PDB file of C-alpha atoms in Angstrom:
ATOM      1  CA  ARG A   1      -8.155  22.936   8.404  1.00  0.00           C
ATOM      2  CA  PHE A   2     -11.651  23.808   6.973  1.00  0.00           C
ATOM      3  CA  SER A   3     -14.311  26.214   8.400  1.00  0.00           C
ATOM      4  CA  PHE A   4     -16.990  23.662   8.463  1.00  0.00           C
ATOM      5  CA  ARG A   5     -17.954  19.804   7.779  1.00  0.00           C
ATOM      6  CA  PRO A   6     -19.812  19.577   4.600  1.00  0.00           C
ATOM      7  CA  GLU A   7     -22.829  16.843   4.653  1.00  0.00           C
ATOM      8  CA  PRO A   8     -21.615  13.640   3.106  1.00  0.00           C
ATOM      9  CA  ASP A   9     -23.079  13.072  -0.544  1.00  0.00           C
ATOM     10  CA  PRO A  10     -25.559  10.267  -0.357  1.00  0.00           C
ATOM     11  CA  TYR A  11     -23.817   8.539  -3.254  1.00  0.00           C
ATOM     12  CA  CYS A  12     -21.084   7.649  -0.625  1.00  0.00           C
ATOM     13  CA  GLN A  13     -22.233   4.630   1.122  1.00  0.00           C
ATOM     14  CA  ALA A  14     -20.053   2.914   4.123  1.00  0.00           C
ATOM     15  CA  LYS A  15     -19.990  -0.968   3.772  1.00  0.00           C
ATOM     16  CA  TYR A  16     -19.540  -0.997   7.572  1.00  0.00           C
ATOM     17  CA  THR A  17     -21.209   1.813   9.413  1.00  0.00           C
ATOM     18  CA  PHE A  18     -19.047   4.527  10.999  1.00  0.00           C
ATOM     19  CA  CYS A  19     -19.238   4.730  14.658  1.00  0.00           C
ATOM     20  CA  PRO A  20     -22.512   2.808  15.186  1.00  0.00           C
ATOM     21  CA  THR A  21     -22.487   3.136  18.999  1.00  0.00           C
ATOM     22  CA  GLY A  22     -21.017   6.478  19.298  1.00  0.00           C
ATOM     23  CA  SER A  23     -22.315   8.848  22.145  1.00  0.00           C
ATOM     24  CA  PRO A  24     -21.400  12.496  23.151  1.00  0.00           C
ATOM     25  CA  ILE A  25     -18.182  12.929  25.283  1.00  0.00           C
ATOM     26  CA  PRO A  26     -19.139  13.112  28.970  1.00  0.00           C
ATOM     27  CA  VAL A  27     -18.458  15.932  31.291  1.00  0.00           C
ATOM     28  CA  MET A  28     -16.144  14.693  34.035  1.00  0.00           C
ATOM     29  CA  LYS A  29     -16.018  15.942  37.617  1.00  0.00           C
ATOM     30  CA  GLY A  30     -12.871  18.060  38.093  1.00  0.00           C
ATOM     31  CA  GLU A  31     -11.463  15.915  40.946  1.00  0.00           C
ATOM     32  CA  ASP A  32     -12.010  12.817  39.085  1.00  0.00           C
ATOM     33  CA  VAL A  33      -8.781  10.663  38.255  1.00  0.00           C
ATOM     34  CA  ILE A  34      -8.912   9.401  34.665  1.00  0.00           C
ATOM     35  CA  GLU A  35      -6.500   6.891  33.365  1.00  0.00           C
ATOM     36  CA  VAL A  36      -5.413   7.229  29.691  1.00  0.00           C
ATOM     37  CA  PHE A  37      -4.638   4.069  27.761  1.00  0.00           C
ATOM     38  CA  ARG A  38      -2.792   3.426  24.373  1.00  0.00           C
ATOM     39  CA  LEU A  39      -4.798   1.299  22.226  1.00  0.00           C
ATOM     40  CA  GLN A  40      -3.711  -0.465  19.209  1.00  0.00           C
ATOM     41  CA  ALA A  41      -4.760  -3.342  16.943  1.00  0.00           C
ATOM     42  CA  PRO A  42      -4.392  -4.554  13.221  1.00  0.00           C
ATOM     43  CA  VAL A  43      -6.560  -2.950  10.833  1.00  0.00           C
ATOM     44  CA  TRP A  44      -9.948  -4.699  10.091  1.00  0.00           C
ATOM     45  CA  GLU A  45      -9.095  -7.390  12.554  1.00  0.00           C
ATOM     46  CA  PHE A  46     -12.870  -7.959  12.861  1.00  0.00           C
ATOM     47  CA  LYS A  47     -12.516  -9.255   9.227  1.00  0.00           C
ATOM     48  CA  TYR A  48      -9.041 -10.731   8.749  1.00  0.00           C
ATOM     49  CA  GLY A  49      -8.142 -11.515  12.179  1.00  0.00           C
ATOM     50  CA  ASP A  50      -4.264 -10.519  13.141  1.00  0.00           C
ATOM     51  CA  LEU A  51      -3.463 -10.924   9.199  1.00  0.00           C
ATOM     52  CA  LEU A  52      -2.619  -7.283   8.756  1.00  0.00           C
ATOM     53  CA  GLY A  53      -0.997  -7.181  12.139  1.00  0.00           C
ATOM     54  CA  HIS A  54       1.807  -9.343  10.680  1.00  0.00           C
ATOM     55  CA  LEU A  55       2.374  -6.834   8.212  1.00  0.00           C
ATOM     56  CA  LYS A  56       2.401  -3.989  10.978  1.00  0.00           C
ATOM     57  CA  ILE A  57      -0.855  -2.232   9.391  1.00  0.00           C
ATOM     58  CA  MET A  58      -2.075  -1.207  12.618  1.00  0.00           C
ATOM     59  CA  HIS A  59      -5.092   0.995  13.774  1.00  0.00           C
ATOM     60  CA  ASP A  60      -4.561   3.335  16.909  1.00  0.00           C
ATOM     61  CA  ALA A  61      -7.139   4.762  19.343  1.00  0.00           C
ATOM     62  CA  ILE A  62      -7.359   6.054  23.012  1.00  0.00           C
ATOM     63  CA  GLY A  63      -8.977   4.561  26.001  1.00  0.00           C
ATOM     64  CA  PHE A  64     -10.317   6.434  29.144  1.00  0.00           C
ATOM     65  CA  LYS A  65     -11.359   5.094  32.671  1.00  0.00           C
ATOM     66  CA  SER A  66     -12.820   7.239  35.198  1.00  0.00           C
ATOM     67  CA  THR A  67     -11.896   6.122  38.822  1.00  0.00           C
ATOM     68  CA  LEU A  68     -15.051   8.059  40.339  1.00  0.00           C
ATOM     69  CA  THR A  69     -17.506   6.064  38.213  1.00  0.00           C
ATOM     70  CA  GLY A  70     -15.338   3.067  37.044  1.00  0.00           C
ATOM     71  CA  LYS A  71     -16.556   3.535  33.578  1.00  0.00           C
ATOM     72  CA  ASN A  72     -14.228   2.953  30.169  1.00  0.00           C
ATOM     73  CA  TYR A  73     -14.581   4.638  27.141  1.00  0.00           C
ATOM     74  CA  THR A  74     -12.856   4.500  23.606  1.00  0.00           C
ATOM     75  CA  MET A  75     -11.943   7.508  21.216  1.00  0.00           C
ATOM     76  CA  GLU A  76     -10.756   6.882  17.684  1.00  0.00           C
ATOM     77  CA  TRP A  77     -10.589   8.704  14.337  1.00  0.00           C
ATOM     78  CA  TYR A  78     -11.115   7.005  11.176  1.00  0.00           C
ATOM     79  CA  GLU A  79     -12.883   6.984   7.753  1.00  0.00           C
ATOM     80  CA  LEU A  80     -16.423   7.513   7.178  1.00  0.00           C
ATOM     81  CA  PHE A  81     -16.465   5.496   4.100  1.00  0.00           C
ATOM     82  CA  GLN A  82     -13.601   2.915   4.494  1.00  0.00           C
ATOM     83  CA  LEU A  83     -10.000   3.284   3.679  1.00  0.00           C
ATOM     84  CA  GLY A  84     -10.290   2.802  -0.182  1.00  0.00           C
ATOM     85  CA  ASN A  85     -12.697   5.731  -0.889  1.00  0.00           C
ATOM     86  CA  CYS A  86     -10.530   7.988   1.089  1.00  0.00           C
ATOM     87  CA  THR A  87      -7.490   6.747  -1.044  1.00  0.00           C
ATOM     88  CA  PHE A  88      -8.886   6.568  -4.573  1.00  0.00           C
ATOM     89  CA  PRO A  89     -12.041   8.356  -6.180  1.00  0.00           C
ATOM     90  CA  HIS A  90     -14.974   6.777  -8.088  1.00  0.00           C
ATOM     91  CA  LEU A  91     -15.344   7.552 -12.027  1.00  0.00           C
ATOM     92  CA  ARG A  92     -18.748   8.143 -12.505  1.00  0.00           C
ATOM     93  CA  PRO A  93     -19.780   8.070 -16.170  1.00  0.00           C
ATOM     94  CA  GLU A  94     -22.055  11.237 -15.729  1.00  0.00           C
ATOM     95  CA  MET A  95     -19.327  13.216 -14.211  1.00  0.00           C
ATOM     96  CA  ASN A  96     -16.108  14.727 -15.791  1.00  0.00           C
ATOM     97  CA  ALA A  97     -14.120  14.754 -12.480  1.00  0.00           C
ATOM     98  CA  PRO A  98     -13.209  11.922 -10.562  1.00  0.00           C
ATOM     99  CA  PHE A  99     -15.599  11.945  -7.410  1.00  0.00           C
ATOM    100  CA  TRP A 100     -14.368  11.384  -3.913  1.00  0.00           C
ATOM    101  CA  CYS A 101     -15.939  10.004  -0.920  1.00  0.00           C
ATOM    102  CA  ASN A 102     -13.307  11.321   1.546  1.00  0.00           C
ATOM    103  CA  GLN A 103     -14.085  12.126   5.127  1.00  0.00           C
ATOM    104  CA  GLY A 104     -12.625  11.036   8.484  1.00  0.00           C
ATOM    105  CA  ALA A 105     -13.962  11.885  11.827  1.00  0.00           C
ATOM    106  CA  ALA A 106     -13.602  11.093  15.645  1.00  0.00           C
ATOM    107  CA  CYS A 107     -15.855   8.394  17.277  1.00  0.00           C
ATOM    108  CA  PHE A 108     -16.198   8.321  21.013  1.00  0.00           C
ATOM    109  CA  PHE A 109     -18.349   5.551  22.782  1.00  0.00           C
ATOM    110  CA  GLU A 110     -18.531   4.134  25.977  1.00  0.00           C
ATOM    111  CA  GLY A 111     -16.559   0.732  27.000  1.00  0.00           C
ATOM    112  CA  ILE A 112     -12.983  -0.586  25.774  1.00  0.00           C
ATOM    113  CA  ASP A 113     -13.036  -4.057  24.107  1.00  0.00           C
ATOM    114  CA  ASP A 114     -10.191  -5.613  25.912  1.00  0.00           C
ATOM    115  CA  VAL A 115     -10.191  -8.600  23.941  1.00  0.00           C
ATOM    116  CA  HIS A 116      -9.748  -6.638  20.562  1.00  0.00           C
ATOM    117  CA  TRP A 117      -6.927  -4.340  21.816  1.00  0.00           C
ATOM    118  CA  LYS A 118      -5.180  -7.003  23.698  1.00  0.00           C
ATOM    119  CA  GLU A 119      -5.206 -10.218  21.922  1.00  0.00           C
ATOM    120  CA  ASN A 120      -3.205  -8.789  18.773  1.00  0.00           C
ATOM    121  CA  GLY A 121      -2.112  -5.570  19.698  1.00  0.00           C
ATOM    122  CA  THR A 122      -1.736  -3.311  22.723  1.00  0.00           C
ATOM    123  CA  LEU A 123      -3.842  -1.871  25.602  1.00  0.00           C
ATOM    124  CA  VAL A 124      -1.381  -0.055  27.870  1.00  0.00           C
ATOM    125  CA  LEU A 125      -1.657   2.659  30.723  1.00  0.00           C
ATOM    126  CA  VAL A 126       0.314   5.871  29.222  1.00  0.00           C
ATOM    127  CA  ALA A 127      -1.007   8.770  31.454  1.00  0.00           C
ATOM    128  CA  THR A 128      -3.270   9.734  34.422  1.00  0.00           C
ATOM    129  CA  ILE A 129      -4.982  13.068  34.202  1.00  0.00           C
ATOM    130  CA  SER A 130      -7.729  14.862  36.127  1.00  0.00           C
ATOM    131  CA  GLY A 131     -11.496  15.315  35.177  1.00  0.00           C
ATOM    132  CA  SER A 132     -10.736  19.012  34.635  1.00  0.00           C
ATOM    133  CA  THR A 133      -8.036  18.249  32.014  1.00  0.00           C
ATOM    134  CA  PHE A 134     -10.140  15.414  30.366  1.00  0.00           C
ATOM    135  CA  ASN A 135     -13.105  18.161  29.982  1.00  0.00           C
ATOM    136  CA  LYS A 136     -10.419  20.629  28.320  1.00  0.00           C
ATOM    137  CA  MET A 137      -9.295  17.921  26.006  1.00  0.00           C
ATOM    138  CA  ALA A 138     -12.772  17.206  24.897  1.00  0.00           C
ATOM    139  CA  LYS A 139     -13.543  20.757  23.692  1.00  0.00           C
ATOM    140  CA  TRP A 140     -10.357  20.499  21.934  1.00  0.00           C
ATOM    141  CA  VAL A 141     -11.655  17.220  20.251  1.00  0.00           C
ATOM    142  CA  LYS A 142     -14.864  18.724  19.132  1.00  0.00           C
ATOM    143  CA  GLN A 143     -12.900  21.923  17.378  1.00  0.00           C
ATOM    144  CA  ASP A 144     -10.358  19.389  15.755  1.00  0.00           C
ATOM    145  CA  ASN A 145     -13.084  17.270  14.566  1.00  0.00           C
ATOM    146  CA  GLU A 146     -14.998  20.039  12.950  1.00  0.00           C
ATOM    147  CA  THR A 147     -12.181  21.387  11.296  1.00  0.00           C
ATOM    148  CA  GLY A 148      -9.938  18.660  10.240  1.00  0.00           C
ATOM    149  CA  ILE A 149     -12.206  16.468   8.092  1.00  0.00           C
ATOM    150  CA  TYR A 150     -10.461  14.665   5.325  1.00  0.00           C
ATOM    151  CA  TYR A 151      -8.424  11.362   5.545  1.00  0.00           C
ATOM    152  CA  GLU A 152      -5.158  11.138   3.804  1.00  0.00           C
ATOM    153  CA  THR A 153      -3.549   7.710   3.326  1.00  0.00           C
ATOM    154  CA  TRP A 154      -0.047   8.739   2.027  1.00  0.00           C
ATOM    155  CA  THR A 155       2.954  10.383   3.495  1.00  0.00           C
ATOM    156  CA  VAL A 156       5.036  11.664   0.500  1.00  0.00           C
ATOM    157  CA  GLN A 157       8.728  11.830   1.026  1.00  0.00           C
ATOM    158  CA  ALA A 158      11.778  12.533  -1.273  1.00  0.00           C
ATOM    159  CA  SER A 159      13.392   9.488   0.313  1.00  0.00           C
ATOM    160  CA  PRO A 160      13.583   6.966   3.036  1.00  0.00           C
ATOM    161  CA  GLY A 161      15.523   7.694   6.015  1.00  0.00           C
ATOM    162  CA  LYS A 162      15.780  10.565   8.578  1.00  0.00           C
ATOM    163  CA  GLY A 163      15.944  14.362   7.272  1.00  0.00           C
ATOM    164  CA  ALA A 164      14.478  13.608   4.144  1.00  0.00           C
ATOM    165  CA  GLU A 165      12.060  16.241   2.580  1.00  0.00           C
ATOM    166  CA  THR A 166       8.580  15.713   3.362  1.00  0.00           C
ATOM    167  CA  TRP A 167       6.239  16.899   0.541  1.00  0.00           C
ATOM    168  CA  PHE A 168       2.967  15.911   2.110  1.00  0.00           C
ATOM    169  CA  GLU A 169       1.852  14.480   5.336  1.00  0.00           C
ATOM    170  CA  SER A 170      -0.789  11.728   6.077  1.00  0.00           C
ATOM    171  CA  TYR A 171      -3.919  12.546   8.196  1.00  0.00           C
ATOM    172  CA  ASP A 172      -5.108   9.371   9.711  1.00  0.00           C
ATOM    173  CA  CYS A 173      -5.934   7.502  12.772  1.00  0.00           C
ATOM    174  CA  SER A 174      -2.469   7.674  14.247  1.00  0.00           C
ATOM    175  CA  LYS A 175      -2.253  11.363  13.636  1.00  0.00           C
ATOM    176  CA  PHE A 176      -5.260  12.131  15.602  1.00  0.00           C
ATOM    177  CA  VAL A 177      -3.897   9.960  18.587  1.00  0.00           C
ATOM    178  CA  LEU A 178      -0.634  11.853  18.194  1.00  0.00           C
ATOM    179  CA  ARG A 179      -2.427  15.297  18.241  1.00  0.00           C
ATOM    180  CA  THR A 180      -4.589  14.513  21.023  1.00  0.00           C
ATOM    181  CA  TYR A 181      -1.568  13.231  23.321  1.00  0.00           C
ATOM    182  CA  GLU A 182       0.283  16.303  22.324  1.00  0.00           C
ATOM    183  CA  LYS A 183      -2.769  18.365  23.352  1.00  0.00           C
ATOM    184  CA  LEU A 184      -2.760  16.495  26.696  1.00  0.00           C
ATOM    185  CA  ALA A 185       0.934  17.356  27.379  1.00  0.00           C
ATOM    186  CA  GLU A 186       0.085  21.003  26.625  1.00  0.00           C
ATOM    187  CA  LEU A 187      -2.665  20.683  29.171  1.00  0.00           C
ATOM    188  CA  GLY A 188      -0.056  19.394  31.731  1.00  0.00           C
ATOM    189  CA  ALA A 189      -0.239  15.731  31.384  1.00  0.00           C
ATOM    190  CA  GLU A 190       2.856  13.334  32.012  1.00  0.00           C
ATOM    191  CA  PHE A 191       3.217  10.471  29.914  1.00  0.00           C
ATOM    192  CA  LYS A 192       5.294   7.219  30.859  1.00  0.00           C
ATOM    193  CA  LYS A 193       8.399   6.383  29.346  1.00  0.00           C
ATOM    194  CA  ILE A 194       7.331   3.450  27.046  1.00  0.00           C
ATOM    195  CA  GLU A 195       8.075   2.717  23.431  1.00  0.00           C
ATOM    196  CA  THR A 196       5.245   3.617  21.036  1.00  0.00           C
ATOM    197  CA  ASN A 197       5.105   2.659  17.166  1.00  0.00           C
ATOM    198  CA  TYR A 198       2.643   3.742  14.422  1.00  0.00           C
ATOM    199  CA  THR A 199       1.977   2.695  10.992  1.00  0.00           C
ATOM    200  CA  ARG A 200       3.059   4.899   8.106  1.00  0.00           C
ATOM    201  CA  ILE A 201       2.517   4.543   4.366  1.00  0.00           C
ATOM    202  CA  PHE A 202       4.978   6.376   2.318  1.00  0.00           C
ATOM    203  CA  LEU A 203       5.179   7.008  -1.241  1.00  0.00           C
ATOM    204  CA  TYR A 204       8.776   8.404  -2.645  1.00  0.00           C
ATOM    205  CA  SER A 205       9.045  10.870  -5.188  1.00  0.00           C
ATOM    206  CA  GLY A 206      10.931  13.851  -6.615  1.00  0.00           C
ATOM    207  CA  GLU A 207       9.674  17.481  -6.234  1.00  0.00           C
ATOM    208  CA  PRO A 208       5.860  17.276  -6.943  1.00  0.00           C
ATOM    209  CA  THR A 209       4.265  19.245  -9.758  1.00  0.00           C
ATOM    210  CA  TYR A 210       1.038  21.234  -8.872  1.00  0.00           C
ATOM    211  CA  LEU A 211      -1.519  20.618 -11.688  1.00  0.00           C
ATOM    212  CA  GLY A 212      -4.699  22.382 -10.443  1.00  0.00           C
ATOM    213  CA  ASN A 213      -8.010  21.903  -8.873  1.00  0.00           C
ATOM    214  CA  GLU A 214     -11.133  20.147 -10.228  1.00  0.00           C
ATOM    215  CA  THR A 215     -12.355  23.044 -12.038  1.00  0.00           C
ATOM    216  CA  SER A 216      -9.323  24.090 -13.749  1.00  0.00           C
ATOM    217  CA  ILE A 217      -8.463  20.562 -14.964  1.00  0.00           C
ATOM    218  CA  PHE A 218     -11.844  19.056 -15.485  1.00  0.00           C
ATOM    219  CA  GLY A 219     -14.133  22.148 -16.141  1.00  0.00           C
ATOM    220  CA  PRO A 220     -15.252  23.517 -19.290  1.00  0.00           C
ATOM    221  CA  THR A 221     -12.155  25.196 -20.079  1.00  0.00           C
ATOM    222  CA  GLY A 222      -9.854  22.284 -18.521  1.00  0.00           C
ATOM    223  CA  ASN A 223      -6.914  20.489 -19.844  1.00  0.00           C
ATOM    224  CA  LYS A 224      -8.421  17.522 -21.622  1.00  0.00           C
ATOM    225  CA  THR A 225      -5.243  15.790 -22.014  1.00  0.00           C
ATOM    226  CA  LEU A 226      -4.286  16.103 -18.349  1.00  0.00           C
ATOM    227  CA  ALA A 227      -7.919  15.017 -17.398  1.00  0.00           C
ATOM    228  CA  SER A 228      -7.801  12.040 -19.455  1.00  0.00           C
ATOM    229  CA  ALA A 229      -4.299  10.873 -17.970  1.00  0.00           C
ATOM    230  CA  ILE A 230      -5.659  11.485 -14.332  1.00  0.00           C
ATOM    231  CA  LYS A 231      -8.899   9.339 -14.973  1.00  0.00           C
ATOM    232  CA  ARG A 232      -6.718   6.734 -16.794  1.00  0.00           C
ATOM    233  CA  PHE A 233      -4.351   6.680 -13.824  1.00  0.00           C
ATOM    234  CA  TYR A 234      -7.309   6.005 -11.259  1.00  0.00           C
ATOM    235  CA  TYR A 235      -9.304   3.662 -13.298  1.00  0.00           C
ATOM    236  CA  PRO A 236      -7.645   0.249 -12.276  1.00  0.00           C
ATOM    237  CA  PHE A 237      -8.218   1.342  -8.461  1.00  0.00           C
ATOM    238  CA  LYS A 238     -11.985   0.901  -9.010  1.00  0.00           C
ATOM    239  CA  PRO A 239     -14.006  -1.088  -6.153  1.00  0.00           C
ATOM    240  CA  HIS A 240     -15.910  -4.286  -6.529  1.00  0.00           C
ATOM    241  CA  LEU A 241     -13.431  -6.035  -8.960  1.00  0.00           C
ATOM    242  CA  SER A 242     -13.546  -9.805  -9.885  1.00  0.00           C
ATOM    243  CA  THR A 243     -10.193 -11.689  -9.244  1.00  0.00           C
ATOM    244  CA  LYS A 244      -9.264 -11.600 -13.013  1.00  0.00           C
ATOM    245  CA  GLU A 245     -10.033  -7.833 -13.045  1.00  0.00           C
ATOM    246  CA  PHE A 246      -8.048  -7.267  -9.981  1.00  0.00           C
ATOM    247  CA  LEU A 247      -5.017  -8.995 -11.322  1.00  0.00           C
ATOM    248  CA  TRP A 248      -5.102  -7.126 -14.464  1.00  0.00           C
ATOM    249  CA  SER A 249      -5.497  -3.673 -12.528  1.00  0.00           C
ATOM    250  CA  LEU A 250      -2.449  -4.629 -10.515  1.00  0.00           C
ATOM    251  CA  LEU A 251      -0.408  -5.024 -13.516  1.00  0.00           C
ATOM    252  CA  GLN A 252      -1.754  -1.898 -14.764  1.00  0.00           C
ATOM    253  CA  ILE A 253      -0.826  -0.231 -11.398  1.00  0.00           C
ATOM    254  CA  PHE A 254       2.818  -1.849 -11.566  1.00  0.00           C
ATOM    255  CA  ASP A 255       3.265  -0.480 -15.135  1.00  0.00           C
ATOM    256  CA  THR A 256       2.146   3.038 -14.300  1.00  0.00           C
ATOM    257  CA  VAL A 257       3.853   3.475 -10.706  1.00  0.00           C
ATOM    258  CA  ILE A 258       7.004   1.452 -10.982  1.00  0.00           C
ATOM    259  CA  MET A 259       7.926   1.281 -14.726  1.00  0.00           C
ATOM    260  CA  HIS A 260       6.710   4.607 -15.577  1.00  0.00           C
ATOM    261  CA  ARG A 261       7.132   6.305 -12.215  1.00  0.00           C
ATOM    262  CA  GLN A 262       3.886   8.234 -12.344  1.00  0.00           C
ATOM    263  CA  PHE A 263       1.403   8.859  -9.452  1.00  0.00           C
ATOM    264  CA  TYR A 264      -1.198  11.407  -9.248  1.00  0.00           C
ATOM    265  CA  LEU A 265      -2.119  12.756  -5.817  1.00  0.00           C
ATOM    266  CA  PHE A 266      -5.281  14.410  -4.660  1.00  0.00           C
ATOM    267  CA  TYR A 267      -4.689  16.550  -1.580  1.00  0.00           C
ATOM    268  CA  ASN A 268      -6.789  19.184  -0.057  1.00  0.00           C
ATOM    269  CA  PHE A 269      -8.786  19.582  -3.450  1.00  0.00           C
ATOM    270  CA  GLU A 270      -5.683  19.849  -5.581  1.00  0.00           C
ATOM    271  CA  TYR A 271      -4.201  17.451  -7.966  1.00  0.00           C
ATOM    272  CA  TRP A 272      -0.229  16.941  -7.843  1.00  0.00           C
ATOM    273  CA  PHE A 273       1.930  15.011 -10.258  1.00  0.00           C
ATOM    274  CA  LEU A 274       4.365  12.681  -8.220  1.00  0.00           C
ATOM    275  CA  PRO A 275       7.794  11.565 -10.382  1.00  0.00           C
ATOM    276  CA  MET A 276       8.073   8.411  -8.255  1.00  0.00           C
ATOM    277  CA  LYS A 277      11.464   7.176  -7.061  1.00  0.00           C
ATOM    278  CA  PHE A 278      13.049   3.751  -5.693  1.00  0.00           C
ATOM    279  CA  PRO A 279      11.599   2.307  -3.369  1.00  0.00           C
ATOM    280  CA  PHE A 280       8.272   3.938  -4.693  1.00  0.00           C
ATOM    281  CA  ILE A 281       6.083   2.648  -1.713  1.00  0.00           C
ATOM    282  CA  LYS A 282       6.906   1.401   1.947  1.00  0.00           C
ATOM    283  CA  ILE A 283       4.831   0.414   5.088  1.00  0.00           C
ATOM    284  CA  THR A 284       6.806   1.305   8.213  1.00  0.00           C
ATOM    285  CA  TYR A 285       6.214   0.667  11.754  1.00  0.00           C
ATOM    286  CA  GLU A 286       8.303   3.311  13.377  1.00  0.00           C
ATOM    287  CA  GLU A 287       8.810   4.623  16.882  1.00  0.00           C
ATOM    288  CA  ILE A 288       7.320   8.311  17.565  1.00  0.00           C
ATOM    289  CA  PRO A 289       7.711   9.012  21.395  1.00  0.00           C
ATOM    290  CA  LEU A 290       5.367  10.131  23.730  1.00  0.00           C
ATOM    291  CA  PRO A 291       5.257  13.751  24.282  1.00  0.00           C
ATOM    292  CA  ASN A 292       7.135  15.620  27.150  1.00  0.00           C
ATOM    293  CA  ARG A 293       4.835  17.506  29.493  1.00  0.00           C
ATOM    294  CA  HIS A 294       4.655  21.350  28.459  1.00  0.00           C
ATOM    295  CA  LYS A 295       6.672  23.322  31.010  1.00  0.00           C
ATOM    296  CA  ILE A 296       5.192  26.580  31.924  1.00  0.00           C
ATOM    297  CA  LEU A 297       7.451  29.347  32.295  1.00  0.00           C
ATOM    298  CA  PRO A 298       7.306  31.239  35.611  1.00  0.00           C
ATOM    299  CA  GLY A 299       5.498  34.710  35.075  1.00  0.00           C
ATOM    300  CA  LEU A 300       3.515  33.477  32.140  1.00  0.00           C
TER     301      LEU A 300
END
């Protein structure tokens, strides 16, 4: 959590505009009955259709419908500058340190694109709440959005399977949906008993080693050898590659991550070294149940 959201650097430009039709979250009448929908569709469906859906790489959102007005709304959380910028930095010749364009934020707008969510994904009713509960949730969303500002692609674990040590948690669209569901349960919402699955991207490593922050590694008195190693690691991930460059980069990435078992992770403004372990990287689509309604104890 951070105390405020910084202004994006003008260098960071999104290929697709963030939240182009966004609008303020409305204040609902207390007696209104609001339907809550689980929304899920393949990532970048507008560009690749259901291709990423076959790989179970899904984007999550939440839908709302006011029974008083009949209006629908969509709420989601995603990257300001697309996924690649949130996962890897730019290596700018005029800067010593890698430069990150990494923010994620909530987007709220009127309407639910039924075809988008139903065709290759999910649009299903999960709960019903009052207008006053919706208004309390809206206040929480504002606070969550102002303090949880950086997107994190990877979940880093010691190994696959239940009970494994988690070194770093991801912070992405599905985590926002799960946080919102949890808040609604805390406010008294009762969720239906249906299966809900989410995409997670795992890296597997031994215990991470803390390396330092931008100043301690790349500053005037920094560690030049380490700085060079980190920049060398990120170089193959640079954007806008030709097909030939992309294939060569894939070989370099394979050699570093799989053969030499090395990965440099940037997390909350700090760099960590991950000693990678088999199976190295995995995309899962696993069930995370809807929350149970929080019971308030008598007398509290």
